[in-house]
């Protein structure tokens, strides 16, 4: 093989390498990968939403959580004082209860709540189950068993008497 053939082969190889490298750079710069949010940006977004929910207008809290702010904070304090719910390093009791109430009140799925609160689906599921367990602990204190006794207001009233005869 003569020297000119080797030089031509090296030039062809080098030019093919340059074309492939440039094509790769153009492909990567034009690819439509979504921009990933940093953890700090997600936390800022979540905290802004929660601040608007907690400190904003009453109608927004009623619309999202289906209760007034004062009732919401009393419920959170009650669940915190009973012991089953605690603030974690990453999530307060208020946020846990807000995720639960939004899920139940709007018939949403974990994927919707995870997008809304910028949390993972596993995190939403874990806190949903914790709050559900804590709400179940409130049952004996909040619920009253029905009685079979007819109230005196109905018992002597001739209007209701035919329906409540024993």
PDB file of C-alpha atoms in Angstrom:
ATOM      1  CA  UNK A   1       0.000   0.000   0.000  1.00  0.00           C
ATOM      2  CA  UNK A   2       1.362   3.350  -0.869  1.00  0.00           C
ATOM      3  CA  UNK A   3       1.442   6.407   1.395  1.00  0.00           C
ATOM      4  CA  UNK A   4      -1.200   8.363  -0.503  1.00  0.00           C
ATOM      5  CA  UNK A   5      -3.768   5.555  -0.041  1.00  0.00           C
ATOM      6  CA  UNK A   6      -3.115   5.467   3.710  1.00  0.00           C
ATOM      7  CA  UNK A   7      -3.440   9.228   3.963  1.00  0.00           C
ATOM      8  CA  UNK A   8      -6.714   9.160   2.009  1.00  0.00           C
ATOM      9  CA  UNK A   9      -8.041   6.424   4.283  1.00  0.00           C
ATOM     10  CA  UNK A  10      -7.081   8.419   7.406  1.00  0.00           C
ATOM     11  CA  UNK A  11      -8.698  11.554   5.989  1.00  0.00           C
ATOM     12  CA  UNK A  12     -11.870   9.628   5.154  1.00  0.00           C
ATOM     13  CA  UNK A  13     -11.944   8.106   8.668  1.00  0.00           C
ATOM     14  CA  UNK A  14     -11.376  11.478  10.324  1.00  0.00           C
ATOM     15  CA  UNK A  15     -14.040  13.219   8.212  1.00  0.00           C
ATOM     16  CA  UNK A  16     -16.543  10.401   9.002  1.00  0.00           C
ATOM     17  CA  UNK A  17     -15.737  10.822  12.712  1.00  0.00           C
ATOM     18  CA  UNK A  18     -16.274  14.602  12.526  1.00  0.00           C
ATOM     19  CA  UNK A  19     -19.602  14.166  10.694  1.00  0.00           C
ATOM     20  CA  UNK A  20     -20.797  11.567  13.256  1.00  0.00           C
ATOM     21  CA  UNK A  21     -19.705  13.741  16.190  1.00  0.00           C
ATOM     22  CA  UNK A  22     -21.435  16.843  14.758  1.00  0.00           C
ATOM     23  CA  UNK A  23     -24.582  14.814  14.075  1.00  0.00           C
ATOM     24  CA  UNK A  24     -24.601  13.578  17.682  1.00  0.00           C
ATOM     25  CA  UNK A  25     -24.191  17.118  19.040  1.00  0.00           C
ATOM     26  CA  UNK A  26     -27.010  18.421  16.825  1.00  0.00           C
ATOM     27  CA  UNK A  27     -29.270  15.505  17.842  1.00  0.00           C
ATOM     28  CA  UNK A  28     -28.675  16.029  21.556  1.00  0.00           C
ATOM     29  CA  UNK A  29     -29.204  19.778  21.355  1.00  0.00           C
ATOM     30  CA  UNK A  30     -32.469  19.371  19.424  1.00  0.00           C
ATOM     31  CA  UNK A  31     -33.902  16.505  21.463  1.00  0.00           C
ATOM     32  CA  UNK A  32     -37.102  17.419  23.226  1.00  0.00           C
ATOM     33  CA  UNK A  33     -36.349  16.146  26.697  1.00  0.00           C
ATOM     34  CA  UNK A  34     -38.382  18.042  29.319  1.00  0.00           C
ATOM     35  CA  UNK A  35     -36.399  20.236  31.624  1.00  0.00           C
ATOM     36  CA  UNK A  36     -36.104  18.641  35.035  1.00  0.00           C
ATOM     37  CA  UNK A  37     -37.031  20.751  38.016  1.00  0.00           C
ATOM     38  CA  UNK A  38     -34.483  20.941  40.735  1.00  0.00           C
ATOM     39  CA  UNK A  39     -35.500  19.978  44.225  1.00  0.00           C
ATOM     40  CA  UNK A  40     -35.293  23.609  45.298  1.00  0.00           C
ATOM     41  CA  UNK A  41     -37.675  24.746  42.543  1.00  0.00           C
ATOM     42  CA  UNK A  42     -40.183  22.007  43.419  1.00  0.00           C
ATOM     43  CA  UNK A  43     -40.057  22.977  47.087  1.00  0.00           C
ATOM     44  CA  UNK A  44     -40.612  26.639  46.218  1.00  0.00           C
ATOM     45  CA  UNK A  45     -43.591  25.719  44.041  1.00  0.00           C
ATOM     46  CA  UNK A  46     -45.092  23.492  46.734  1.00  0.00           C
ATOM     47  CA  UNK A  47     -44.577  26.042  49.487  1.00  0.00           C
ATOM     48  CA  UNK A  48     -46.178  28.792  47.386  1.00  0.00           C
ATOM     49  CA  UNK A  49     -49.238  26.590  46.823  1.00  0.00           C
ATOM     50  CA  UNK A  50     -49.503  25.676  50.519  1.00  0.00           C
ATOM     51  CA  UNK A  51     -49.030  29.296  51.586  1.00  0.00           C
ATOM     52  CA  UNK A  52     -51.870  30.296  49.261  1.00  0.00           C
ATOM     53  CA  UNK A  53     -54.009  27.520  50.715  1.00  0.00           C
ATOM     54  CA  UNK A  54     -53.240  28.261  54.385  1.00  0.00           C
ATOM     55  CA  UNK A  55     -52.987  32.052  54.279  1.00  0.00           C
ATOM     56  CA  UNK A  56     -55.141  32.893  51.269  1.00  0.00           C
ATOM     57  CA  UNK A  57     -58.844  33.460  51.024  1.00  0.00           C
ATOM     58  CA  UNK A  58     -61.294  31.246  52.879  1.00  0.00           C
ATOM     59  CA  UNK A  59     -63.090  30.253  49.661  1.00  0.00           C
ATOM     60  CA  UNK A  60     -59.924  28.668  48.233  1.00  0.00           C
ATOM     61  CA  UNK A  61     -59.488  26.531  51.335  1.00  0.00           C
ATOM     62  CA  UNK A  62     -63.147  25.489  51.224  1.00  0.00           C
ATOM     63  CA  UNK A  63     -62.863  24.727  47.521  1.00  0.00           C
ATOM     64  CA  UNK A  64     -59.739  22.593  47.874  1.00  0.00           C
ATOM     65  CA  UNK A  65     -60.093  20.989  51.306  1.00  0.00           C
ATOM     66  CA  UNK A  66     -63.889  21.163  51.684  1.00  0.00           C
ATOM     67  CA  UNK A  67     -63.610  22.903  55.049  1.00  0.00           C
ATOM     68  CA  UNK A  68     -62.803  26.269  56.553  1.00  0.00           C
ATOM     69  CA  UNK A  69     -59.250  27.098  57.524  1.00  0.00           C
ATOM     70  CA  UNK A  70     -60.070  27.170  61.233  1.00  0.00           C
ATOM     71  CA  UNK A  71     -61.618  23.680  61.090  1.00  0.00           C
ATOM     72  CA  UNK A  72     -58.681  22.399  59.047  1.00  0.00           C
ATOM     73  CA  UNK A  73     -56.120  23.648  61.575  1.00  0.00           C
ATOM     74  CA  UNK A  74     -58.152  22.278  64.502  1.00  0.00           C
ATOM     75  CA  UNK A  75     -58.258  18.881  62.799  1.00  0.00           C
ATOM     76  CA  UNK A  76     -54.496  18.983  62.231  1.00  0.00           C
ATOM     77  CA  UNK A  77     -53.847  19.958  65.857  1.00  0.00           C
ATOM     78  CA  UNK A  78     -56.151  17.176  67.060  1.00  0.00           C
ATOM     79  CA  UNK A  79     -54.420  14.551  64.908  1.00  0.00           C
ATOM     80  CA  UNK A  80     -50.995  15.824  66.004  1.00  0.00           C
ATOM     81  CA  UNK A  81     -51.913  15.788  69.703  1.00  0.00           C
ATOM     82  CA  UNK A  82     -53.389  12.267  69.524  1.00  0.00           C
ATOM     83  CA  UNK A  83     -50.046  10.939  68.336  1.00  0.00           C
ATOM     84  CA  UNK A  84     -50.625   8.990  65.106  1.00  0.00           C
ATOM     85  CA  UNK A  85     -49.485  11.899  62.903  1.00  0.00           C
ATOM     86  CA  UNK A  86     -46.237  13.770  63.303  1.00  0.00           C
ATOM     87  CA  UNK A  87     -44.311  16.295  61.269  1.00  0.00           C
ATOM     88  CA  UNK A  88     -41.607  14.546  59.278  1.00  0.00           C
ATOM     89  CA  UNK A  89     -38.379  15.978  57.980  1.00  0.00           C
ATOM     90  CA  UNK A  90     -39.964  16.654  54.598  1.00  0.00           C
ATOM     91  CA  UNK A  91     -43.717  17.014  55.216  1.00  0.00           C
ATOM     92  CA  UNK A  92     -45.786  18.726  57.897  1.00  0.00           C
ATOM     93  CA  UNK A  93     -49.010  17.330  59.336  1.00  0.00           C
ATOM     94  CA  UNK A  94     -50.902  20.117  57.577  1.00  0.00           C
ATOM     95  CA  UNK A  95     -49.554  19.081  54.187  1.00  0.00           C
ATOM     96  CA  UNK A  96     -50.281  15.402  54.883  1.00  0.00           C
ATOM     97  CA  UNK A  97     -53.887  16.188  55.831  1.00  0.00           C
ATOM     98  CA  UNK A  98     -54.246  18.564  52.859  1.00  0.00           C
ATOM     99  CA  UNK A  99     -53.142  15.792  50.480  1.00  0.00           C
ATOM    100  CA  UNK A 100     -55.632  13.394  52.103  1.00  0.00           C
ATOM    101  CA  UNK A 101     -58.530  15.849  52.012  1.00  0.00           C
ATOM    102  CA  UNK A 102     -57.839  16.815  48.404  1.00  0.00           C
ATOM    103  CA  UNK A 103     -57.777  13.143  47.404  1.00  0.00           C
ATOM    104  CA  UNK A 104     -61.002  12.315  49.212  1.00  0.00           C
ATOM    105  CA  UNK A 105     -62.825  15.577  48.551  1.00  0.00           C
ATOM    106  CA  UNK A 106     -62.208  15.652  44.811  1.00  0.00           C
ATOM    107  CA  UNK A 107     -62.068  11.892  44.122  1.00  0.00           C
ATOM    108  CA  UNK A 108     -58.528  12.237  42.769  1.00  0.00           C
ATOM    109  CA  UNK A 109     -55.913   9.590  42.136  1.00  0.00           C
ATOM    110  CA  UNK A 110     -52.395   9.518  43.575  1.00  0.00           C
ATOM    111  CA  UNK A 111     -50.905  10.633  40.268  1.00  0.00           C
ATOM    112  CA  UNK A 112     -53.061  13.785  40.313  1.00  0.00           C
ATOM    113  CA  UNK A 113     -52.125  14.598  43.900  1.00  0.00           C
ATOM    114  CA  UNK A 114     -48.447  13.886  43.265  1.00  0.00           C
ATOM    115  CA  UNK A 115     -48.504  16.398  40.398  1.00  0.00           C
ATOM    116  CA  UNK A 116     -50.506  18.935  42.414  1.00  0.00           C
ATOM    117  CA  UNK A 117     -48.252  18.761  45.491  1.00  0.00           C
ATOM    118  CA  UNK A 118     -45.039  17.942  43.546  1.00  0.00           C
ATOM    119  CA  UNK A 119     -44.465  14.727  45.461  1.00  0.00           C
ATOM    120  CA  UNK A 120     -43.860  11.182  44.284  1.00  0.00           C
ATOM    121  CA  UNK A 121     -46.767   8.764  44.052  1.00  0.00           C
ATOM    122  CA  UNK A 122     -45.210   6.602  46.773  1.00  0.00           C
ATOM    123  CA  UNK A 123     -44.981   9.586  49.123  1.00  0.00           C
ATOM    124  CA  UNK A 124     -48.611  10.531  48.510  1.00  0.00           C
ATOM    125  CA  UNK A 125     -49.710   6.943  49.115  1.00  0.00           C
ATOM    126  CA  UNK A 126     -47.689   6.653  52.333  1.00  0.00           C
ATOM    127  CA  UNK A 127     -49.094   9.871  53.812  1.00  0.00           C
ATOM    128  CA  UNK A 128     -52.632   9.046  52.646  1.00  0.00           C
ATOM    129  CA  UNK A 129     -52.489   5.761  54.572  1.00  0.00           C
ATOM    130  CA  UNK A 130     -51.054   7.467  57.673  1.00  0.00           C
ATOM    131  CA  UNK A 131     -53.805  10.101  57.711  1.00  0.00           C
ATOM    132  CA  UNK A 132     -56.474   7.471  57.056  1.00  0.00           C
ATOM    133  CA  UNK A 133     -55.221   5.479  60.039  1.00  0.00           C
ATOM    134  CA  UNK A 134     -55.197   8.625  62.210  1.00  0.00           C
ATOM    135  CA  UNK A 135     -58.750   9.567  61.144  1.00  0.00           C
ATOM    136  CA  UNK A 136     -59.834   6.038  62.078  1.00  0.00           C
ATOM    137  CA  UNK A 137     -58.452   6.636  65.588  1.00  0.00           C
ATOM    138  CA  UNK A 138     -60.823   9.628  65.907  1.00  0.00           C
ATOM    139  CA  UNK A 139     -63.846   7.342  65.460  1.00  0.00           C
ATOM    140  CA  UNK A 140     -64.630   6.460  69.089  1.00  0.00           C
ATOM    141  CA  UNK A 141     -64.279  10.095  70.122  1.00  0.00           C
ATOM    142  CA  UNK A 142     -66.264  11.663  67.285  1.00  0.00           C
ATOM    143  CA  UNK A 143     -68.922   9.089  66.422  1.00  0.00           C
ATOM    144  CA  UNK A 144     -71.911   8.263  68.547  1.00  0.00           C
ATOM    145  CA  UNK A 145     -73.730   4.951  68.462  1.00  0.00           C
ATOM    146  CA  UNK A 146     -77.374   5.190  67.625  1.00  0.00           C
ATOM    147  CA  UNK A 147     -79.959   4.375  70.247  1.00  0.00           C
ATOM    148  CA  UNK A 148     -83.123   2.413  69.738  1.00  0.00           C
ATOM    149  CA  UNK A 149     -85.117   4.645  72.110  1.00  0.00           C
ATOM    150  CA  UNK A 150     -87.727   6.874  70.470  1.00  0.00           C
ATOM    151  CA  UNK A 151     -87.208  10.535  71.382  1.00  0.00           C
ATOM    152  CA  UNK A 152     -89.884  12.011  73.672  1.00  0.00           C
ATOM    153  CA  UNK A 153     -90.594  14.735  71.111  1.00  0.00           C
ATOM    154  CA  UNK A 154     -91.747  12.064  68.636  1.00  0.00           C
ATOM    155  CA  UNK A 155     -93.210   9.531  71.068  1.00  0.00           C
ATOM    156  CA  UNK A 156     -96.160  11.588  72.276  1.00  0.00           C
ATOM    157  CA  UNK A 157     -96.838  13.407  69.007  1.00  0.00           C
ATOM    158  CA  UNK A 158     -99.930  12.090  67.180  1.00  0.00           C
ATOM    159  CA  UNK A 159     -98.428  13.157  63.862  1.00  0.00           C
ATOM    160  CA  UNK A 160     -95.554  10.673  64.185  1.00  0.00           C
ATOM    161  CA  UNK A 161     -97.290   8.104  66.395  1.00  0.00           C
ATOM    162  CA  UNK A 162     -98.419   5.682  63.638  1.00  0.00           C
ATOM    163  CA  UNK A 163     -94.859   5.310  62.370  1.00  0.00           C
ATOM    164  CA  UNK A 164     -93.214   4.638  65.723  1.00  0.00           C
ATOM    165  CA  UNK A 165     -95.674   2.211  67.348  1.00  0.00           C
ATOM    166  CA  UNK A 166     -93.961  -0.729  68.943  1.00  0.00           C
TER     167      UNK A 166
END
